[in-house]
Coordinates of C-alpha atoms in Angstrom, one line a residue:
M643 CA 133.7 48.0 81.5
L644 CA 132.9 50.2 78.5
W645 CA 129.3 49.2 78.9
L646 CA 129.2 50.0 82.4
S647 CA 130.7 53.5 82.0
T648 CA 128.2 54.0 79.4
F649 CA 125.3 53.1 81.8
V650 CA 126.2 54.6 84.3
L651 CA 126.8 58.2 82.3
V652 CA 122.9 57.5 81.1
L653 CA 121.6 57.3 84.4
V654 CA 123.4 60.5 85.3
Q655 CA 122.0 62.4 82.6
L656 CA 118.7 61.5 83.3
S657 CA 119.0 61.9 86.9
A658 CA 119.7 65.5 85.9
A659 CA 117.1 66.1 83.4
K660 CA 114.7 64.6 85.8
P661 CA 115.8 65.3 89.5
L662 CA 112.4 64.2 91.0
A663 CA 111.6 61.3 89.1
G664 CA 113.7 58.8 91.8
K665 CA 112.2 60.6 95.0
R666 CA 110.7 58.2 97.2
W667 CA 107.3 59.5 98.1
D668 CA 106.6 56.5 100.5
D669 CA 109.7 57.6 103.1
V670 CA 107.5 59.2 105.3
A671 CA 108.1 61.0 108.8
V672 CA 105.1 62.3 111.5
K673 CA 104.8 66.0 111.1
H674 CA 102.4 66.6 114.2
A675 CA 100.3 64.2 116.3
W676 CA 98.9 64.7 119.5
V677 CA 98.7 61.8 122.2
E678 CA 95.0 62.1 122.4
P679 CA 92.1 64.1 121.4
P680 CA 92.0 67.7 123.0
R681 CA 90.2 67.7 125.8
G682 CA 86.3 68.3 125.2
W683 CA 86.7 66.3 121.6
E684 CA 85.9 62.8 120.9
L685 CA 85.6 60.4 117.8
H686 CA 82.5 60.0 116.5
S687 CA 82.6 58.1 113.3
T688 CA 84.4 58.2 110.2
P689 CA 83.4 60.4 107.5
P690 CA 83.0 58.9 104.0
E691 CA 85.5 58.8 101.8
D692 CA 84.5 60.7 99.1
H693 CA 83.8 64.2 101.5
L694 CA 85.6 66.9 100.1
F695 CA 87.6 69.2 101.7
D696 CA 90.0 72.3 101.1
M697 CA 93.7 71.5 102.0
R698 CA 95.9 74.4 102.8
I699 CA 99.4 73.9 102.2
A700 CA 101.8 76.2 103.6
L701 CA 105.6 76.0 102.0
K702 CA 108.6 77.3 103.8
Q703 CA 109.1 80.8 103.1
N704 CA 112.6 81.0 101.7
K705 CA 113.4 84.7 103.6
L706 CA 111.5 84.7 106.5
D707 CA 114.3 85.5 108.7
E708 CA 114.9 88.8 106.2
L709 CA 111.3 89.7 106.8
I710 CA 111.2 89.3 110.4
S711 CA 114.6 91.4 110.6
S712 CA 113.0 93.8 108.4
L713 CA 110.0 94.0 110.9
F714 CA 111.6 95.1 113.8
E715 CA 114.1 97.6 111.8
V716 CA 111.1 99.3 110.5
S717 CA 109.3 99.3 113.9
D718 CA 112.5 100.3 116.0
P719 CA 112.4 104.1 116.6
T720 CA 116.3 104.2 117.0
H721 CA 117.0 102.4 113.8
A722 CA 117.3 104.2 110.2
R723 CA 114.8 102.2 108.9
Y724 CA 112.2 103.2 110.9
G725 CA 108.9 103.7 109.8
K726 CA 109.9 102.4 106.3
H727 CA 107.1 100.1 106.3
L728 CA 107.6 97.5 103.1
S729 CA 104.8 97.5 100.3
K730 CA 103.2 94.4 99.7
E731 CA 105.1 93.5 96.5
E732 CA 108.5 93.2 98.7
V733 CA 106.3 91.2 101.7
D734 CA 105.4 89.1 99.2
A735 CA 108.6 88.7 97.5
L736 CA 110.2 88.1 101.2
V737 CA 107.4 85.0 101.8
A738 CA 108.0 83.7 98.8
P739 CA 109.2 79.9 98.6
H740 CA 112.3 78.8 97.2
P741 CA 111.8 77.1 93.8
D742 CA 113.1 73.8 95.2
S743 CA 110.3 73.9 97.8
V744 CA 107.7 74.6 94.9
E745 CA 109.2 71.7 92.9
A746 CA 109.1 69.4 95.6
V747 CA 105.6 69.9 96.9
E748 CA 104.3 70.2 93.3
A749 CA 106.1 66.8 92.4
W750 CA 104.7 65.1 95.6
L751 CA 100.8 66.2 94.7
E752 CA 101.4 65.4 90.8
H753 CA 102.6 61.6 92.3
H754 CA 98.9 61.7 94.1
G755 CA 97.4 62.7 90.7
I756 CA 96.5 66.1 91.5
N757 CA 97.5 68.8 88.8
P758 CA 98.9 71.8 90.6
A759 CA 97.8 74.1 87.8
D760 CA 94.3 73.2 89.5
A761 CA 94.8 74.5 92.9
E762 CA 92.0 76.5 94.3
F763 CA 94.1 79.3 95.8
R764 CA 97.7 80.3 95.6
S765 CA 98.7 83.4 97.8
A766 CA 100.4 86.0 96.0
G767 CA 103.8 85.1 97.5
G768 CA 103.2 81.4 96.3
E769 CA 103.7 80.3 100.1
W770 CA 100.0 78.7 100.0
I771 CA 98.5 76.7 97.9
T772 CA 95.0 75.5 98.5
I773 CA 93.9 72.0 96.8
R774 CA 90.4 70.5 96.9
V775 CA 90.5 66.5 98.0
S776 CA 88.4 63.9 99.1
I777 CA 88.9 62.2 102.6
A778 CA 90.4 58.9 100.9
Q779 CA 93.1 61.1 99.1
A780 CA 93.8 63.0 102.0
E781 CA 94.8 60.1 104.1
R782 CA 96.5 58.5 101.1
M783 CA 99.0 62.0 101.1
L784 CA 99.2 62.2 104.6
N785 CA 99.5 58.6 105.9
T786 CA 96.6 59.3 108.1
K787 CA 93.2 58.2 109.2
Y788 CA 90.4 61.0 109.3
G789 CA 87.5 60.9 111.5
V790 CA 84.5 63.2 112.8
Y791 CA 85.0 64.4 115.8
H792 CA 82.3 65.5 118.6
H793 CA 82.8 68.7 121.0
A794 CA 80.2 68.2 122.9
A795 CA 80.0 71.9 124.9
S796 CA 79.2 73.7 121.6
D797 CA 77.8 70.9 119.8
S798 CA 80.5 71.1 117.0
Y799 CA 81.5 68.4 114.6
V800 CA 84.9 68.7 112.7
V801 CA 86.9 66.2 110.0
R802 CA 90.4 66.0 111.7
T803 CA 93.1 63.7 112.5
M804 CA 94.9 62.5 115.6
E805 CA 98.2 62.7 113.4
Y806 CA 99.8 63.5 110.1
S807 CA 102.9 62.7 108.1
L808 CA 105.0 63.8 105.2
P809 CA 107.7 62.1 103.1
A810 CA 110.8 62.7 105.0
E811 CA 112.3 65.2 102.0
L812 CA 109.1 67.6 102.3
H813 CA 109.6 68.2 105.9
S814 CA 112.2 71.1 104.9
H815 CA 109.6 72.5 102.5
V816 CA 106.5 72.5 104.2
D817 CA 105.4 74.5 107.5
V818 CA 102.2 72.9 108.1
V819 CA 99.1 71.5 106.6
T820 CA 95.5 72.1 107.4
P821 CA 93.1 70.6 108.2
T822 CA 95.0 68.0 110.4
T823 CA 95.3 68.5 113.8
Y824 CA 94.1 72.0 114.8
F825 CA 91.0 71.0 116.6
S826 CA 89.6 74.8 117.4
T827 CA 86.4 75.6 115.5
L828 CA 84.8 79.0 115.1
R829 CA 81.9 77.4 117.8
S830 CA 84.6 76.5 120.4
M831 CA 86.6 79.5 119.8
R832 CA 86.5 81.9 123.1
A833 CA 85.4 85.0 122.4
T834 CA 86.6 86.7 125.7
S835 CA 83.9 89.1 126.2
F836 CA 80.9 88.3 128.9
V837 CA 77.5 90.0 129.5
L838 CA 77.6 91.5 133.3
P839 CA 74.6 92.5 135.3
Q840 CA 73.6 96.3 135.3
T841 CA 75.6 97.6 137.9
S842 CA 74.3 101.4 137.8
S843 CA 71.1 103.6 136.6
L844 CA 73.5 105.8 135.0
V845 CA 72.6 104.6 131.7
G846 CA 69.3 106.0 131.3
D847 CA 71.3 109.7 132.0
A848 CA 74.3 109.7 129.5
E849 CA 74.3 112.3 127.6
S850 CA 74.4 114.8 131.3
F851 CA 77.0 111.8 132.8
A852 CA 79.1 112.6 129.5
A853 CA 79.1 116.2 129.9
D854 CA 80.3 116.4 133.4
I855 CA 83.6 114.1 132.9
S856 CA 86.7 115.8 132.3
P857 CA 90.2 114.4 131.9
L858 CA 91.5 115.8 135.4
A859 CA 88.2 114.2 136.8
V860 CA 87.1 110.8 135.8
P861 CA 84.2 109.6 138.8
A862 CA 84.5 106.5 140.1
S863 CA 81.6 105.5 138.6
C864 CA 83.3 104.8 135.5
G865 CA 85.3 101.8 136.9
S866 CA 82.0 100.0 137.2
T867 CA 80.0 101.7 134.1
V868 CA 82.3 102.4 131.3
T869 CA 80.9 104.6 128.7
P870 CA 82.8 106.2 125.7
A871 CA 83.0 109.3 127.7
C872 CA 85.0 107.3 130.6
L873 CA 87.3 106.2 128.1
R874 CA 88.2 109.3 126.1
A875 CA 88.7 111.1 129.6
M876 CA 90.8 108.3 131.3
Y877 CA 92.9 107.9 128.3
N878 CA 93.1 111.2 127.4
T879 CA 91.6 111.4 123.5
T880 CA 88.4 113.8 124.2
S881 CA 90.3 116.7 122.7
Y882 CA 91.6 115.3 119.6
V883 CA 89.9 115.9 116.3
P884 CA 90.9 112.9 113.8
K885 CA 92.4 114.9 110.4
A886 CA 94.0 112.0 108.1
T887 CA 90.3 110.4 107.2
A888 CA 90.7 110.0 103.6
T889 CA 94.0 107.7 104.7
N890 CA 93.6 106.4 108.0
K891 CA 91.6 103.0 108.6
L892 CA 90.9 100.9 111.7
G893 CA 89.8 97.3 111.0
V894 CA 87.9 95.1 113.3
A895 CA 88.4 90.9 112.8
G896 CA 85.3 89.0 113.7
Y897 CA 84.2 85.5 113.8
L898 CA 81.6 83.1 115.5
A899 CA 79.2 84.0 112.7
E900 CA 79.1 87.4 114.4
F901 CA 78.4 90.9 112.7
A902 CA 78.1 94.3 113.7
N903 CA 74.6 96.0 114.0
D904 CA 74.4 99.0 111.7
A905 CA 70.9 100.5 114.0
D906 CA 72.3 99.7 117.3
L907 CA 75.8 101.9 116.4
Q908 CA 73.2 104.4 115.7
T909 CA 71.4 103.9 119.3
F910 CA 74.6 103.8 120.7
F911 CA 75.8 107.1 119.3
Q912 CA 72.4 108.9 120.4
K913 CA 73.0 107.8 123.8
F914 CA 76.7 108.1 124.1
R915 CA 78.5 110.0 121.6
T916 CA 76.1 112.4 120.1
D917 CA 78.4 114.0 117.5
A918 CA 78.9 110.6 115.9
V919 CA 75.2 109.9 114.9
G920 CA 75.2 109.5 111.6
G921 CA 78.4 108.0 111.1
T922 CA 79.0 104.4 109.8
F923 CA 81.2 101.6 108.8
S924 CA 82.0 99.4 106.3
H925 CA 81.1 95.6 106.5
V926 CA 83.4 93.3 104.4
Q927 CA 82.4 89.5 104.4
V928 CA 85.1 86.9 104.3
N929 CA 84.9 83.4 103.5
G930 CA 80.9 83.4 103.6
G931 CA 80.6 85.7 106.5
Q932 CA 77.6 86.6 108.0
N933 CA 75.7 90.0 107.8
S934 CA 72.1 89.7 107.6
Q935 CA 71.3 92.8 110.2
T936 CA 69.5 90.7 112.6
N937 CA 70.2 88.8 115.9
P938 CA 73.7 90.5 116.2
G939 CA 76.4 89.8 118.1
I940 CA 77.4 90.9 121.6
E941 CA 81.1 90.9 120.9
A942 CA 81.1 92.6 117.2
N943 CA 78.7 95.2 118.5
L944 CA 80.8 95.6 121.5
D945 CA 84.1 95.8 119.3
I946 CA 82.8 98.4 116.6
Q947 CA 80.7 100.5 118.9
Y948 CA 83.9 101.0 120.8
T949 CA 86.4 101.7 118.2
E950 CA 83.8 104.0 116.8
A951 CA 83.7 105.8 120.1
I952 CA 87.2 106.2 120.1
S953 CA 88.1 106.9 116.8
F954 CA 85.2 108.7 115.3
P955 CA 85.3 109.9 112.7
T956 CA 88.0 107.4 111.2
P957 CA 86.7 105.3 109.0
N958 CA 86.0 101.7 110.6
I959 CA 85.7 98.2 108.8
Y960 CA 84.3 95.4 110.4
Y961 CA 85.6 92.3 108.7
S962 CA 83.0 89.1 109.3
T963 CA 84.9 85.7 108.8
G964 CA 82.5 82.7 108.3
G965 CA 83.0 79.5 109.0
S966 CA 81.9 75.9 107.7
P967 CA 78.2 74.5 108.5
P968 CA 78.0 71.4 110.7
F969 CA 80.0 68.4 109.4
N970 CA 77.3 66.5 107.4
Q971 CA 77.8 62.8 107.2
D972 CA 75.8 62.5 103.9
S973 CA 77.1 65.9 102.2
N974 CA 79.4 65.3 99.2
T975 CA 79.6 69.2 98.9
P976 CA 83.1 70.7 99.4
T977 CA 83.1 73.0 102.7
N978 CA 85.8 74.9 103.6
T979 CA 88.6 73.9 106.5
N980 CA 86.6 76.1 109.3
E981 CA 90.1 77.6 110.6
P982 CA 89.5 81.2 110.6
Y983 CA 92.5 82.9 111.4
L984 CA 94.2 81.3 108.0
D985 CA 91.0 82.5 106.2
W986 CA 91.0 85.9 107.6
L987 CA 95.0 86.8 107.1
N988 CA 95.1 85.1 103.9
F989 CA 92.3 87.2 102.7
I990 CA 93.7 90.6 104.1
L991 CA 97.5 89.8 102.9
N992 CA 96.3 89.5 99.5
Q993 CA 94.8 93.3 99.6
T994 CA 96.8 95.9 98.4
T995 CA 95.8 98.5 100.8
I996 CA 94.7 97.4 104.4
P997 CA 94.0 99.4 107.6
Q998 CA 96.9 101.0 109.5
T999 CA 95.4 99.3 112.8
F1000 CA 93.6 96.0 113.6
T1001 CA 91.6 94.7 116.9
T1002 CA 90.7 91.4 117.6
S1003 CA 88.9 89.7 120.5
Y1004 CA 89.5 85.6 120.3
G1005 CA 91.8 83.2 121.2
D1006 CA 92.4 79.6 122.4
D1007 CA 94.9 78.2 124.9
E1008 CA 98.0 77.9 123.3
Q1009 CA 98.6 74.1 123.8
T1010 CA 95.4 72.9 122.0
V1011 CA 96.8 75.3 118.8
P1012 CA 99.9 72.5 117.1
Q1013 CA 102.9 74.6 117.6
D1014 CA 104.0 74.4 113.7
Y1015 CA 100.2 75.9 113.0
A1016 CA 100.9 78.5 115.7
T1017 CA 104.2 79.3 114.3
T1018 CA 102.8 79.7 110.8
V1019 CA 99.8 81.9 111.7
C1020 CA 102.0 84.1 114.0
N1021 CA 104.4 84.6 111.0
M1022 CA 101.5 86.2 108.8
F1023 CA 101.0 88.8 111.7
A1024 CA 104.7 89.3 111.0
Q1025 CA 103.6 90.1 107.9
L1026 CA 101.0 92.6 108.5
G1027 CA 103.4 94.6 110.8
A1028 CA 105.7 94.7 108.1
R1029 CA 103.3 96.4 105.9
G1030 CA 102.8 99.3 108.5
S1031 CA 99.7 97.9 110.5
S1032 CA 99.6 97.6 114.4
I1033 CA 97.6 94.3 115.5
M1034 CA 95.9 94.5 119.0
F1035 CA 95.0 91.0 120.4
S1036 CA 92.8 90.6 123.7
S1037 CA 94.8 88.7 126.3
G1038 CA 91.7 86.5 127.8
D1039 CA 89.5 86.3 130.7
S1040 CA 91.3 83.4 132.8
G1041 CA 94.1 84.9 134.8
V1042 CA 97.0 82.5 134.6
G1043 CA 95.1 80.0 132.8
G1044 CA 91.1 78.6 133.3
G1045 CA 89.6 75.3 133.5
D1046 CA 91.7 72.2 135.3
C1047 CA 94.8 73.5 133.7
L1048 CA 96.0 70.5 132.6
T1049 CA 98.7 69.8 130.0
N1050 CA 97.6 67.8 126.8
D1051 CA 100.8 66.3 126.4
G1052 CA 99.7 62.5 128.3
T1053 CA 101.4 63.8 131.7
N1054 CA 98.5 65.7 132.7
R1055 CA 100.3 68.2 134.8
K1056 CA 98.9 71.4 136.0
I1057 CA 100.4 74.7 134.8
F1058 CA 99.8 78.1 134.0
Q1059 CA 97.9 77.8 130.6
P1060 CA 99.1 80.5 128.1
A1061 CA 96.9 81.9 125.1
F1062 CA 97.4 82.1 121.4
P1063 CA 97.7 84.3 119.7
A1064 CA 98.2 86.5 122.5
S1065 CA 101.7 84.7 122.7
C1066 CA 102.5 85.7 119.3
P1067 CA 105.6 88.1 119.6
F1068 CA 104.3 90.0 116.5
V1069 CA 101.3 91.2 118.1
T1070 CA 100.4 93.5 120.6
T1071 CA 98.5 91.9 123.4
V1072 CA 95.7 94.1 125.6
G1073 CA 94.9 92.9 129.2
G1074 CA 92.7 94.4 131.3
T1075 CA 91.7 96.7 134.1
T1076 CA 88.8 97.9 136.2
R1077 CA 87.6 100.6 139.0
V1078 CA 89.1 104.2 139.0
P1079 CA 91.7 104.8 139.8
E1080 CA 92.8 102.1 138.1
V1081 CA 93.5 98.5 139.4
A1082 CA 94.2 95.0 137.4
V1083 CA 90.9 93.4 136.7
S1084 CA 91.3 89.5 138.1
F1085 CA 90.4 87.6 134.8
S1086 CA 93.2 89.8 132.8
G1087 CA 95.0 87.1 131.0
G1088 CA 98.9 87.1 131.3
G1089 CA 101.6 85.0 131.4
F1090 CA 104.2 83.1 129.4
S1091 CA 104.2 81.6 126.1
R1092 CA 105.6 77.8 125.9
Y1093 CA 106.2 78.3 122.4
F1094 CA 107.8 81.7 121.6
A1095 CA 110.6 82.8 123.2
Q1096 CA 111.0 86.1 124.8
P1097 CA 111.7 88.6 122.3
S1098 CA 114.6 91.5 122.6
Y1099 CA 112.5 94.3 122.7
Q1100 CA 110.8 93.1 125.9
A1101 CA 113.9 91.5 127.7
A1102 CA 114.9 94.7 129.9
S1103 CA 111.0 95.4 130.9
V1104 CA 110.5 91.7 132.0
A1105 CA 113.5 90.8 133.6
P1106 CA 112.9 92.9 136.7
F1107 CA 109.7 91.3 137.4
L1108 CA 111.3 87.8 137.1
K1109 CA 113.9 89.0 139.4
N1110 CA 111.6 90.0 142.1
L1111 CA 109.3 87.1 141.7
G1112 CA 111.9 84.7 142.4
T1113 CA 111.2 81.2 142.7
K1114 CA 107.3 81.7 143.3
F1115 CA 105.2 79.6 140.6
S1116 CA 108.6 77.7 139.4
G1117 CA 107.7 75.3 137.3
L1118 CA 104.3 76.1 136.5
F1119 CA 105.4 78.5 133.4
N1120 CA 108.2 79.1 131.2
A1121 CA 110.0 82.3 132.0
T1122 CA 111.7 82.4 129.1
G1123 CA 108.8 82.9 127.1
R1124 CA 107.3 85.7 125.2
A1125 CA 106.0 87.5 127.8
Y1126 CA 102.0 89.2 127.8
P1127 CA 100.2 91.7 128.1
D1128 CA 102.1 94.4 126.6
V1129 CA 99.4 97.0 127.6
S1130 CA 95.9 97.1 129.2
A1131 CA 92.8 99.0 129.1
A1132 CA 89.3 99.1 130.9
A1133 CA 87.5 95.7 131.0
N1134 CA 84.4 95.9 132.9
G1135 CA 81.1 97.5 132.6
F1136 CA 80.8 98.3 129.4
Q1137 CA 77.7 99.8 128.0
V1138 CA 76.9 98.3 124.3
V1139 CA 73.6 98.6 122.6
I1140 CA 72.9 95.0 121.2
G1141 CA 69.1 94.6 119.8
G1142 CA 68.4 98.0 120.7
R1143 CA 68.9 97.5 124.5
T1144 CA 72.2 98.5 126.6
T1145 CA 74.1 95.8 128.4
S1146 CA 76.5 95.8 130.5
V1147 CA 79.6 93.6 128.9
G1148 CA 82.9 93.1 130.4
G1149 CA 86.0 91.1 129.0
T1150 CA 89.6 92.0 127.5
S1151 CA 87.9 92.0 124.4
A1152 CA 86.4 95.1 125.5
S1153 CA 90.4 96.5 126.5
S1154 CA 92.0 95.6 122.9
P1155 CA 89.1 97.8 120.5
T1156 CA 89.6 100.6 123.2
V1157 CA 93.5 100.5 122.8
A1158 CA 92.8 99.9 119.2
G1159 CA 91.5 103.1 119.1
V1160 CA 93.8 104.9 120.9
V1161 CA 96.5 103.8 118.7
A1162 CA 94.5 104.8 115.3
L1163 CA 94.5 108.4 116.9
L1164 CA 98.0 108.5 117.2
N1165 CA 98.1 106.9 113.6
D1166 CA 96.1 109.7 112.4
F1167 CA 97.9 112.4 114.2
L1168 CA 101.2 111.1 112.4
I1169 CA 99.9 110.6 108.9
S1170 CA 98.2 114.1 109.4
E1171 CA 101.7 115.5 109.7
G1172 CA 103.2 114.0 107.0
K1173 CA 104.7 110.8 108.6
P1174 CA 104.2 107.0 108.6
P1175 CA 101.8 105.2 110.9
L1176 CA 103.4 103.2 113.8
G1177 CA 103.2 100.0 112.5
F1178 CA 104.3 97.0 114.8
L1179 CA 104.2 98.5 118.4
N1180 CA 106.2 96.6 120.6
P1181 CA 109.8 97.6 119.8
L1182 CA 108.3 101.5 120.4
I1183 CA 106.3 101.2 123.3
Y1184 CA 109.0 98.8 125.4
S1185 CA 111.2 101.6 124.4
T1186 CA 111.1 105.2 123.8
A1187 CA 107.2 105.5 124.3
K1188 CA 107.3 103.7 127.6
T1189 CA 106.3 106.5 129.4
G1190 CA 103.1 107.4 127.5
F1191 CA 101.6 104.6 129.8
N1192 CA 99.9 104.7 133.1
D1193 CA 101.6 102.2 135.0
I1194 CA 98.7 99.9 137.2
T1195 CA 100.7 98.8 140.3
S1196 CA 97.7 96.3 142.0
G1197 CA 95.5 93.6 141.2
S1198 CA 96.4 90.0 140.0
N1199 CA 95.1 87.3 137.5
P1200 CA 94.4 84.3 139.7
G1201 CA 93.8 81.1 138.0
C1202 CA 94.7 77.5 137.9
G1203 CA 94.3 77.2 141.6
Q1204 CA 96.7 79.8 142.2
T1205 CA 96.9 83.3 143.4
G1206 CA 98.2 84.4 139.9
F1207 CA 101.1 86.8 139.2
T1208 CA 100.6 90.3 140.9
A1209 CA 100.6 93.9 139.5
G1210 CA 103.4 95.9 140.4
A1211 CA 105.6 99.0 139.5
G1212 CA 106.9 98.5 135.7
W1213 CA 105.7 95.7 133.3
D1214 CA 103.9 92.9 134.8
P1215 CA 102.0 90.0 133.2
V1216 CA 98.8 91.1 134.4
T1217 CA 98.5 94.7 133.1
G1218 CA 102.0 94.8 130.6
L1219 CA 103.3 98.4 130.6
G1220 CA 99.8 99.8 131.5
T1221 CA 97.3 102.1 130.3
P1222 CA 97.6 104.3 127.4
D1223 CA 97.7 108.1 127.7
F1224 CA 97.1 109.4 124.6
L1225 CA 98.3 113.2 124.9
R1226 CA 101.9 111.7 126.4
L1227 CA 102.1 109.3 123.6
Q1228 CA 101.2 111.7 121.1
A1229 CA 104.4 113.9 122.0
L1230 CA 106.3 110.8 122.2
V1231 CA 105.8 109.3 119.0
G1232 CA 105.5 113.0 117.2

């Protein structure tokens, strides 16, 4: 009996000294799985076992609830903490993982022969760890098999898996591991702009046209041929001159191997805003982003030309975020994971000083993004908002859904298809309008998330719409989900200079930079008055600033073989709260 007691005591002491020594890493459970390859993808081949790539591990954030509570408090105009945004250090402290999570993940890495000290990257808060692994290592760690998948429409090849698993005890410590089941690539990611046929000869006489526009009389031609003068008049920014240009900045996030062209911006200014000639913007290249100044992108030029056109002389920054080269079956060269939001967000969150306003014109069908991945990325946008940045996203150009709208869960049901990141509750999503007076444009993306619950800030505004809708479209959308868009702006006939020539471009990717330009001016006004910037907009615009928008009451957004939602009085999932009126908003936020 004495011998047994001594033996038990020794075991207890050993367990206390090495709490992780007895963990069973082979007790695994599925983290995420697809029932079939996402639509458009097919298995092509098996990657070499020694193919190297960067695996990213997102550890659960110990004080995420506190971060989100802080975000809402500093963004609520009725709260005592309104405008008291968090510093980078304060945010980093809130997103840091619990020491137990760090210990568990590092022990798991060591079990697989990986020294945590050799990590390629650790975020400032410690919630992201990037390690370089081979296919063979990753398959052992995640109890899976990787394949090379081909996307015929874009001729893209990526290394992904249909499912992955983690040891059961790691599920409470890890949010997501990538690259695994998120199949979207930079090539198949949808930029929402598209080229339109020229509808007017107005472009050749832009200077005289601009002189004829006043805020009190916007010509109907602005509904089909949109210039900076049109937008400045429509949204009441013409008379405002920015003052806080030493502090206030506007950031444009770009992907798809696109960059904005300096010469085209000058040509654009010469045609459409002569007082801005000579104005420039900063280029920041992230993760191998391009900036060769040859063959500029339609989306990139659209974004920077219209943020500049409205916010000038506010400093603008274009972030060109790169993606990996096409997968080479014979290559042993490490590649990145080709998951752009993570690349850009990890970069921007690591900066000490960040722009007060951002716009992004890219997105995917929500159902094509694994929910754990979408949630992790959405929470990263919350970090930006907590630090005082306003983040605009295009709502998409497929109405309530594009394509066949079939679910990818094996049931092949036809339902409305929300978009992500438009459906994230921590961004401000921008829909589209057309014509003068404005009506909803038919392609304006809008609807209700199936991943994210309806946030409290919009409940009172969304309820009347749902009540009036009644049982129409019952079962086709999630009435309790985060509703979008939040606001809207013109989306048709934007005059964009590409390669020296003026082209007509449409899409809600024109709407997002337009609203971002207006928001940047509001931030300029506040900063020049010694006040903090707006930060996360939604709690403000759904409450005390609600009357600062022009309500759009006609038009609809068909899709999925259905007529789609209809714009009406108040908020609607076609145009949101409406289009911005800078002067009204200036009075409301001041």
